[in-house]
mmCIF file with all atom_site columns, C-alpha atoms in Angstrom:
data_model
loop_
_atom_site.group_PDB
_atom_site.id
_atom_site.type_symbol
_atom_site.label_atom_id
_atom_site.label_alt_id
_atom_site.label_comp_id
_atom_site.label_asym_id
_atom_site.label_entity_id
_atom_site.label_seq_id
_atom_site.pdbx_PDB_ins_code
_atom_site.Cartn_x
_atom_site.Cartn_y
_atom_site.Cartn_z
_atom_site.occupancy
_atom_site.B_iso_or_equiv
_atom_site.pdbx_formal_charge
_atom_site.auth_seq_id
_atom_site.auth_comp_id
_atom_site.auth_asym_id
_atom_site.auth_atom_id
_atom_site.pdbx_PDB_model_num
ATOM 1   C CA . MET L 1 1   ? 128.273 113.787 124.872 1.00 44.00 ? 13  MET L CA 1
ATOM 2   C CA . PRO L 1 2   ? 124.944 115.338 125.753 1.00 44.00 ? 14  PRO L CA 1
ATOM 3   C CA . PRO L 1 3   ? 123.000 113.816 128.632 1.00 46.00 ? 15  PRO L CA 1
ATOM 4   C CA . ALA L 1 4   ? 120.263 110.957 127.757 1.00 49.00 ? 16  ALA L CA 1
ATOM 5   C CA . SER L 1 5   ? 117.171 113.526 128.434 1.00 48.00 ? 17  SER L CA 1
ATOM 6   C CA . HIS L 1 6   ? 116.453 116.983 127.894 1.00 50.00 ? 18  HIS L CA 1
ATOM 7   C CA . SER L 1 7   ? 114.159 119.836 128.674 1.00 44.00 ? 19  SER L CA 1
ATOM 8   C CA . ARG L 1 8   ? 113.327 122.933 126.561 1.00 44.00 ? 20  ARG L CA 1
ATOM 9   C CA . GLN L 1 9   ? 110.356 125.305 126.967 1.00 42.00 ? 21  GLN L CA 1
ATOM 10  C CA . HIS L 1 10  ? 108.232 124.761 124.010 1.00 39.00 ? 22  HIS L CA 1
ATOM 11  C CA . GLU L 1 11  ? 104.323 124.801 124.000 1.00 38.00 ? 23  GLU L CA 1
ATOM 12  C CA . PRO L 1 12  ? 102.248 124.902 127.098 1.00 37.00 ? 24  PRO L CA 1
ATOM 13  C CA . SER L 1 13  ? 100.867 121.872 126.040 1.00 42.00 ? 25  SER L CA 1
ATOM 14  C CA . SER L 1 14  ? 102.092 118.988 128.764 1.00 49.00 ? 26  SER L CA 1
ATOM 15  C CA . ARG L 1 15  ? 100.654 116.156 126.193 1.00 73.00 ? 27  ARG L CA 1
ATOM 16  C CA . ARG L 1 16  ? 102.971 116.725 123.216 1.00 86.00 ? 28  ARG L CA 1
ATOM 17  C CA . LEU L 1 17  ? 104.440 113.529 121.646 1.00 94.00 ? 29  LEU L CA 1
ATOM 18  C CA . ARG L 1 18  ? 106.936 113.804 119.109 1.00 96.00 ? 30  ARG L CA 1
ATOM 19  C CA . LEU L 1 19  ? 109.057 110.804 117.568 1.00 97.00 ? 31  LEU L CA 1
ATOM 20  C CA . VAL L 1 20  ? 111.921 111.789 115.515 1.00 98.00 ? 32  VAL L CA 1
ATOM 21  C CA . TYR L 1 21  ? 113.440 108.474 113.704 1.00 97.00 ? 33  TYR L CA 1
ATOM 22  C CA . ASP L 1 22  ? 115.507 107.668 110.644 1.00 97.00 ? 34  ASP L CA 1
ATOM 23  C CA . GLY L 1 23  ? 113.074 107.427 107.863 1.00 95.00 ? 35  GLY L CA 1
ATOM 24  C CA . GLU L 1 24  ? 115.613 105.697 105.595 1.00 95.00 ? 36  GLU L CA 1
ATOM 25  C CA . CYS L 1 25  ? 115.955 102.815 108.041 1.00 96.00 ? 37  CYS L CA 1
ATOM 26  C CA . PRO L 1 26  ? 113.426 99.956  107.120 1.00 95.00 ? 38  PRO L CA 1
ATOM 27  C CA . MET L 1 27  ? 114.062 98.576  110.837 1.00 93.00 ? 39  MET L CA 1
ATOM 28  C CA . CYS L 1 28  ? 112.858 102.179 112.061 1.00 94.00 ? 40  CYS L CA 1
ATOM 29  C CA . ARG L 1 29  ? 109.969 102.390 109.840 1.00 93.00 ? 41  ARG L CA 1
ATOM 30  C CA . ARG L 1 30  ? 108.300 98.947  110.727 1.00 92.00 ? 42  ARG L CA 1
ATOM 31  C CA . TYR L 1 31  ? 109.077 99.521  114.613 1.00 91.00 ? 43  TYR L CA 1
ATOM 32  C CA . VAL L 1 32  ? 106.958 103.452 114.090 1.00 90.00 ? 44  VAL L CA 1
ATOM 33  C CA . ARG L 1 33  ? 104.162 101.808 112.125 1.00 87.00 ? 45  ARG L CA 1
ATOM 34  C CA . TRP L 1 34  ? 103.853 99.082  114.429 1.00 88.00 ? 46  TRP L CA 1
ATOM 35  C CA . GLN L 1 35  ? 104.211 100.494 117.853 1.00 86.00 ? 47  GLN L CA 1
ATOM 36  C CA . ARG L 1 36  ? 100.785 101.766 119.377 1.00 86.00 ? 48  ARG L CA 1
ATOM 37  C CA . ILE L 1 37  ? 100.575 104.256 122.240 1.00 87.00 ? 49  ILE L CA 1
ATOM 38  C CA . ARG L 1 38  ? 97.450  104.120 124.391 1.00 86.00 ? 50  ARG L CA 1
ATOM 39  C CA . THR L 1 39  ? 94.923  106.588 123.427 1.00 83.00 ? 51  THR L CA 1
ATOM 40  C CA . GLU L 1 40  ? 94.631  108.113 126.682 1.00 85.00 ? 52  GLU L CA 1
ATOM 41  C CA . VAL L 1 41  ? 98.117  109.106 126.420 1.00 86.00 ? 53  VAL L CA 1
ATOM 42  C CA . GLY L 1 42  ? 98.051  111.187 123.076 1.00 86.00 ? 54  GLY L CA 1
ATOM 43  C CA . LYS L 1 43  ? 98.663  111.155 119.291 1.00 90.00 ? 55  LYS L CA 1
ATOM 44  C CA . LEU L 1 44  ? 102.195 110.259 118.750 1.00 92.00 ? 56  LEU L CA 1
ATOM 45  C CA . GLU L 1 45  ? 103.571 112.624 115.810 1.00 94.00 ? 57  GLU L CA 1
ATOM 46  C CA . LEU L 1 46  ? 106.291 110.900 113.801 1.00 95.00 ? 58  LEU L CA 1
ATOM 47  C CA . ILE L 1 47  ? 109.028 113.179 112.151 1.00 97.00 ? 59  ILE L CA 1
ATOM 48  C CA . ASP L 1 48  ? 111.479 111.751 109.532 1.00 97.00 ? 60  ASP L CA 1
ATOM 49  C CA . ALA L 1 49  ? 115.019 113.088 111.035 1.00 97.00 ? 61  ALA L CA 1
ATOM 50  C CA . ARG L 1 50  ? 116.649 113.172 107.408 1.00 97.00 ? 62  ARG L CA 1
ATOM 51  C CA . ARG L 1 51  ? 113.836 115.854 106.577 1.00 96.00 ? 63  ARG L CA 1
ATOM 52  C CA . SER L 1 52  ? 113.756 119.199 107.732 1.00 96.00 ? 64  SER L CA 1
ATOM 53  C CA . SER L 1 53  ? 111.852 120.305 110.556 1.00 97.00 ? 65  SER L CA 1
ATOM 54  C CA . GLU L 1 54  ? 111.146 122.487 113.652 1.00 96.00 ? 66  GLU L CA 1
ATOM 55  C CA . ALA L 1 55  ? 112.057 119.010 116.161 1.00 97.00 ? 67  ALA L CA 1
ATOM 56  C CA . ARG L 1 56  ? 114.859 118.218 113.982 1.00 97.00 ? 68  ARG L CA 1
ATOM 57  C CA . ARG L 1 57  ? 116.477 121.955 114.603 1.00 97.00 ? 69  ARG L CA 1
ATOM 58  C CA . GLU L 1 58  ? 115.745 121.746 118.103 1.00 97.00 ? 70  GLU L CA 1
ATOM 59  C CA . LEU L 1 59  ? 117.483 118.588 118.905 1.00 98.00 ? 71  LEU L CA 1
ATOM 60  C CA . THR L 1 60  ? 120.328 119.864 117.068 1.00 97.00 ? 72  THR L CA 1
ATOM 61  C CA . ASP L 1 61  ? 120.689 122.879 119.003 1.00 97.00 ? 73  ASP L CA 1
ATOM 62  C CA . LEU L 1 62  ? 120.380 120.524 121.698 1.00 97.00 ? 74  LEU L CA 1
ATOM 63  C CA . GLY L 1 63  ? 123.342 118.789 120.395 1.00 97.00 ? 75  GLY L CA 1
ATOM 64  C CA . ILE L 1 64  ? 120.992 115.886 119.957 1.00 97.00 ? 76  ILE L CA 1
ATOM 65  C CA . ASP L 1 65  ? 122.974 113.151 117.581 1.00 97.00 ? 77  ASP L CA 1
ATOM 66  C CA . LEU L 1 66  ? 120.373 111.645 115.679 1.00 97.00 ? 78  LEU L CA 1
ATOM 67  C CA . ASP L 1 67  ? 122.690 109.046 114.437 1.00 96.00 ? 79  ASP L CA 1
ATOM 68  C CA . GLU L 1 68  ? 123.220 108.040 117.827 1.00 95.00 ? 80  GLU L CA 1
ATOM 69  C CA . GLY L 1 69  ? 119.104 106.960 118.070 1.00 95.00 ? 81  GLY L CA 1
ATOM 70  C CA . PHE L 1 70  ? 116.014 108.307 117.977 1.00 95.00 ? 82  PHE L CA 1
ATOM 71  C CA . ALA L 1 71  ? 114.434 110.744 120.009 1.00 98.00 ? 83  ALA L CA 1
ATOM 72  C CA . LEU L 1 72  ? 111.111 111.051 121.717 1.00 97.00 ? 84  LEU L CA 1
ATOM 73  C CA . GLN L 1 73  ? 109.671 113.967 123.115 1.00 96.00 ? 85  GLN L CA 1
ATOM 74  C CA . VAL L 1 74  ? 107.102 113.868 126.033 1.00 94.00 ? 86  VAL L CA 1
ATOM 75  C CA . GLY L 1 75  ? 105.720 117.606 127.094 1.00 92.00 ? 87  GLY L CA 1
ATOM 76  C CA . GLU L 1 76  ? 108.566 119.441 127.293 1.00 92.00 ? 88  GLU L CA 1
ATOM 77  C CA . ARG L 1 77  ? 111.065 116.953 127.757 1.00 95.00 ? 89  ARG L CA 1
ATOM 78  C CA . TRP L 1 78  ? 113.526 114.832 124.814 1.00 97.00 ? 90  TRP L CA 1
ATOM 79  C CA . TYR L 1 79  ? 114.408 111.499 125.209 1.00 98.00 ? 91  TYR L CA 1
ATOM 80  C CA . HIS L 1 80  ? 117.229 110.464 123.486 1.00 98.00 ? 92  HIS L CA 1
ATOM 81  C CA . GLY L 1 81  ? 118.348 106.783 122.543 1.00 96.00 ? 93  GLY L CA 1
ATOM 82  C CA . SER L 1 82  ? 117.666 103.995 125.030 1.00 97.00 ? 94  SER L CA 1
ATOM 83  C CA . GLU L 1 83  ? 115.905 106.042 127.046 1.00 97.00 ? 95  GLU L CA 1
ATOM 84  C CA . ALA L 1 84  ? 113.560 107.088 124.356 1.00 97.00 ? 96  ALA L CA 1
ATOM 85  C CA . LEU L 1 85  ? 112.793 103.408 123.311 1.00 96.00 ? 97  LEU L CA 1
ATOM 86  C CA . HIS L 1 86  ? 111.936 102.590 127.232 1.00 96.00 ? 98  HIS L CA 1
ATOM 87  C CA . ARG L 1 87  ? 109.675 105.761 127.425 1.00 95.00 ? 99  ARG L CA 1
ATOM 88  C CA . LEU L 1 88  ? 107.999 104.899 124.367 1.00 94.00 ? 100 LEU L CA 1
ATOM 89  C CA . THR L 1 89  ? 107.479 101.126 125.601 1.00 94.00 ? 101 THR L CA 1
ATOM 90  C CA . LEU L 1 90  ? 105.536 102.456 128.787 1.00 94.00 ? 102 LEU L CA 1
ATOM 91  C CA . LEU L 1 91  ? 103.460 104.520 126.750 1.00 93.00 ? 103 LEU L CA 1
ATOM 92  C CA . GLY L 1 92  ? 102.448 101.962 124.369 1.00 90.00 ? 104 GLY L CA 1
ATOM 93  C CA . THR L 1 93  ? 99.772  99.645  124.159 1.00 89.00 ? 105 THR L CA 1
ATOM 94  C CA . ARG L 1 94  ? 99.713  96.073  125.288 1.00 89.00 ? 106 ARG L CA 1
ATOM 95  C CA . SER L 1 95  ? 97.547  94.679  122.503 1.00 87.00 ? 107 SER L CA 1
ATOM 96  C CA . GLY L 1 96  ? 99.032  92.978  119.891 1.00 87.00 ? 108 GLY L CA 1
ATOM 97  C CA . VAL L 1 97  ? 102.043 90.305  119.652 1.00 92.00 ? 109 VAL L CA 1
ATOM 98  C CA . PHE L 1 98  ? 104.512 93.023  118.446 1.00 91.00 ? 110 PHE L CA 1
ATOM 99  C CA . ASN L 1 99  ? 103.616 95.384  121.057 1.00 89.00 ? 111 ASN L CA 1
ATOM 100 C CA . ARG L 1 100 ? 103.835 92.662  123.937 1.00 92.00 ? 112 ARG L CA 1
ATOM 101 C CA . LEU L 1 101 ? 107.074 91.648  122.862 1.00 93.00 ? 113 LEU L CA 1
ATOM 102 C CA . MET L 1 102 ? 108.269 95.238  123.037 1.00 92.00 ? 114 MET L CA 1
ATOM 103 C CA . TYR L 1 103 ? 107.188 95.590  126.577 1.00 94.00 ? 115 TYR L CA 1
ATOM 104 C CA . ARG L 1 104 ? 108.922 92.379  127.594 1.00 94.00 ? 116 ARG L CA 1
ATOM 105 C CA . LEU L 1 105 ? 111.853 93.800  126.158 1.00 94.00 ? 117 LEU L CA 1
ATOM 106 C CA . PHE L 1 106 ? 112.006 97.199  127.064 1.00 96.00 ? 118 PHE L CA 1
ATOM 107 C CA . ALA L 1 107 ? 109.976 97.940  130.081 1.00 95.00 ? 119 ALA L CA 1
ATOM 108 C CA . SER L 1 108 ? 113.383 97.783  132.118 1.00 96.00 ? 120 SER L CA 1
ATOM 109 C CA . PRO L 1 109 ? 115.578 100.982 131.628 1.00 96.00 ? 121 PRO L CA 1
ATOM 110 C CA . GLY L 1 110 ? 118.271 98.226  132.156 1.00 96.00 ? 122 GLY L CA 1
ATOM 111 C CA . ARG L 1 111 ? 117.498 95.812  129.921 1.00 96.00 ? 123 ARG L CA 1
ATOM 112 C CA . THR L 1 112 ? 116.808 98.627  127.189 1.00 96.00 ? 124 THR L CA 1
ATOM 113 C CA . ALA L 1 113 ? 120.259 100.161 127.785 1.00 97.00 ? 125 ALA L CA 1
ATOM 114 C CA . GLN L 1 114 ? 121.990 96.448  127.430 1.00 96.00 ? 126 GLN L CA 1
ATOM 115 C CA . PHE L 1 115 ? 119.720 95.783  123.872 1.00 95.00 ? 127 PHE L CA 1
ATOM 116 C CA . TYR L 1 116 ? 120.204 99.204  122.372 1.00 96.00 ? 128 TYR L CA 1
ATOM 117 C CA . PRO L 1 117 ? 123.675 99.146  121.086 1.00 96.00 ? 129 PRO L CA 1
ATOM 118 C CA . LEU L 1 118 ? 122.789 95.781  119.433 1.00 96.00 ? 130 LEU L CA 1
ATOM 119 C CA . LEU L 1 119 ? 120.167 97.777  117.974 1.00 95.00 ? 131 LEU L CA 1
ATOM 120 C CA . LYS L 1 120 ? 122.220 100.680 116.778 1.00 95.00 ? 132 LYS L CA 1
ATOM 121 C CA . ARG L 1 121 ? 124.789 98.206  115.231 1.00 95.00 ? 133 ARG L CA 1
ATOM 122 C CA . CYS L 1 122 ? 121.906 96.456  113.263 1.00 95.00 ? 134 CYS L CA 1
ATOM 123 C CA . ARG L 1 123 ? 120.521 99.890  112.038 1.00 95.00 ? 135 ARG L CA 1
ATOM 124 C CA . SER L 1 124 ? 124.023 100.904 110.958 1.00 95.00 ? 136 SER L CA 1
ATOM 125 C CA . GLY L 1 125 ? 124.589 97.501  109.254 1.00 96.00 ? 137 GLY L CA 1
ATOM 126 C CA . LEU L 1 126 ? 121.231 97.984  107.285 1.00 96.00 ? 138 LEU L CA 1
ATOM 127 C CA . LEU L 1 127 ? 122.095 101.036 106.337 1.00 96.00 ? 139 LEU L CA 1
ATOM 128 C CA . LYS L 1 128 ? 125.162 100.186 105.177 1.00 96.00 ? 140 LYS L CA 1
ATOM 129 C CA . MET L 1 129 ? 124.098 97.549  103.168 1.00 96.00 ? 141 MET L CA 1
ATOM 130 C CA . LEU L 1 130 ? 121.507 100.045 101.156 1.00 96.00 ? 142 LEU L CA 1
ATOM 131 C CA . GLY L 1 131 ? 123.918 102.475 100.641 1.00 97.00 ? 143 GLY L CA 1
ATOM 132 C CA . LYS L 1 132 ? 122.722 105.173 102.944 1.00 96.00 ? 144 LYS L CA 1
ATOM 133 C CA . GLY L 1 133 ? 124.490 107.674 104.723 1.00 94.00 ? 145 GLY L CA 1
ATOM 134 C CA . PRO L 1 134 ? 124.532 109.119 108.238 1.00 95.00 ? 146 PRO L CA 1
ATOM 135 C CA . ILE L 1 135 ? 121.544 111.613 109.418 1.00 96.00 ? 147 ILE L CA 1
ATOM 136 C CA . ASP L 1 136 ? 124.443 114.115 110.012 1.00 94.00 ? 148 ASP L CA 1
ATOM 137 C CA . ASN L 1 137 ? 122.441 116.408 111.842 1.00 96.00 ? 149 ASN L CA 1
ATOM 138 C CA . LEU L 1 138 ? 125.397 117.636 113.836 1.00 95.00 ? 150 LEU L CA 1
ATOM 139 C CA . ASP L 1 139 ? 127.415 118.297 110.465 1.00 89.00 ? 151 ASP L CA 1
ATOM 140 C CA . ARG L 1 140 ? 130.339 116.478 111.900 1.00 76.00 ? 152 ARG L CA 1
ATOM 141 C CA . LYS L 1 141 ? 131.249 114.685 108.242 1.00 63.00 ? 153 LYS L CA 1
#
């Protein structure tokens, strides 16, 4: 399994923020819709992992399995899974009930790592109930 975070030369912008998530997962879609990033951090680009994109190709080349969790790019560095959730939480605002709750749950990397397997199981179960297959960006069929 590849390390949780990866560096990759891309664009000179250190402010690049991209989140690659499962667009077929209702839980994931709701999370990205409600998550608010602090304005001074920059604008977050949301990318559906199930659609072809430059970000998906880059993550696949890095060996990052999008069925194991979403990926967050901050500047030139990619974070995956629980580390991505933790980093995204730190970039978020503390306004609104949802964002305050996310901060309380995921501001600690240790707590995020503990909760993340449960979130993955919930996502997997939900996708099975909806009849959705895996993202399979690494072609492991």
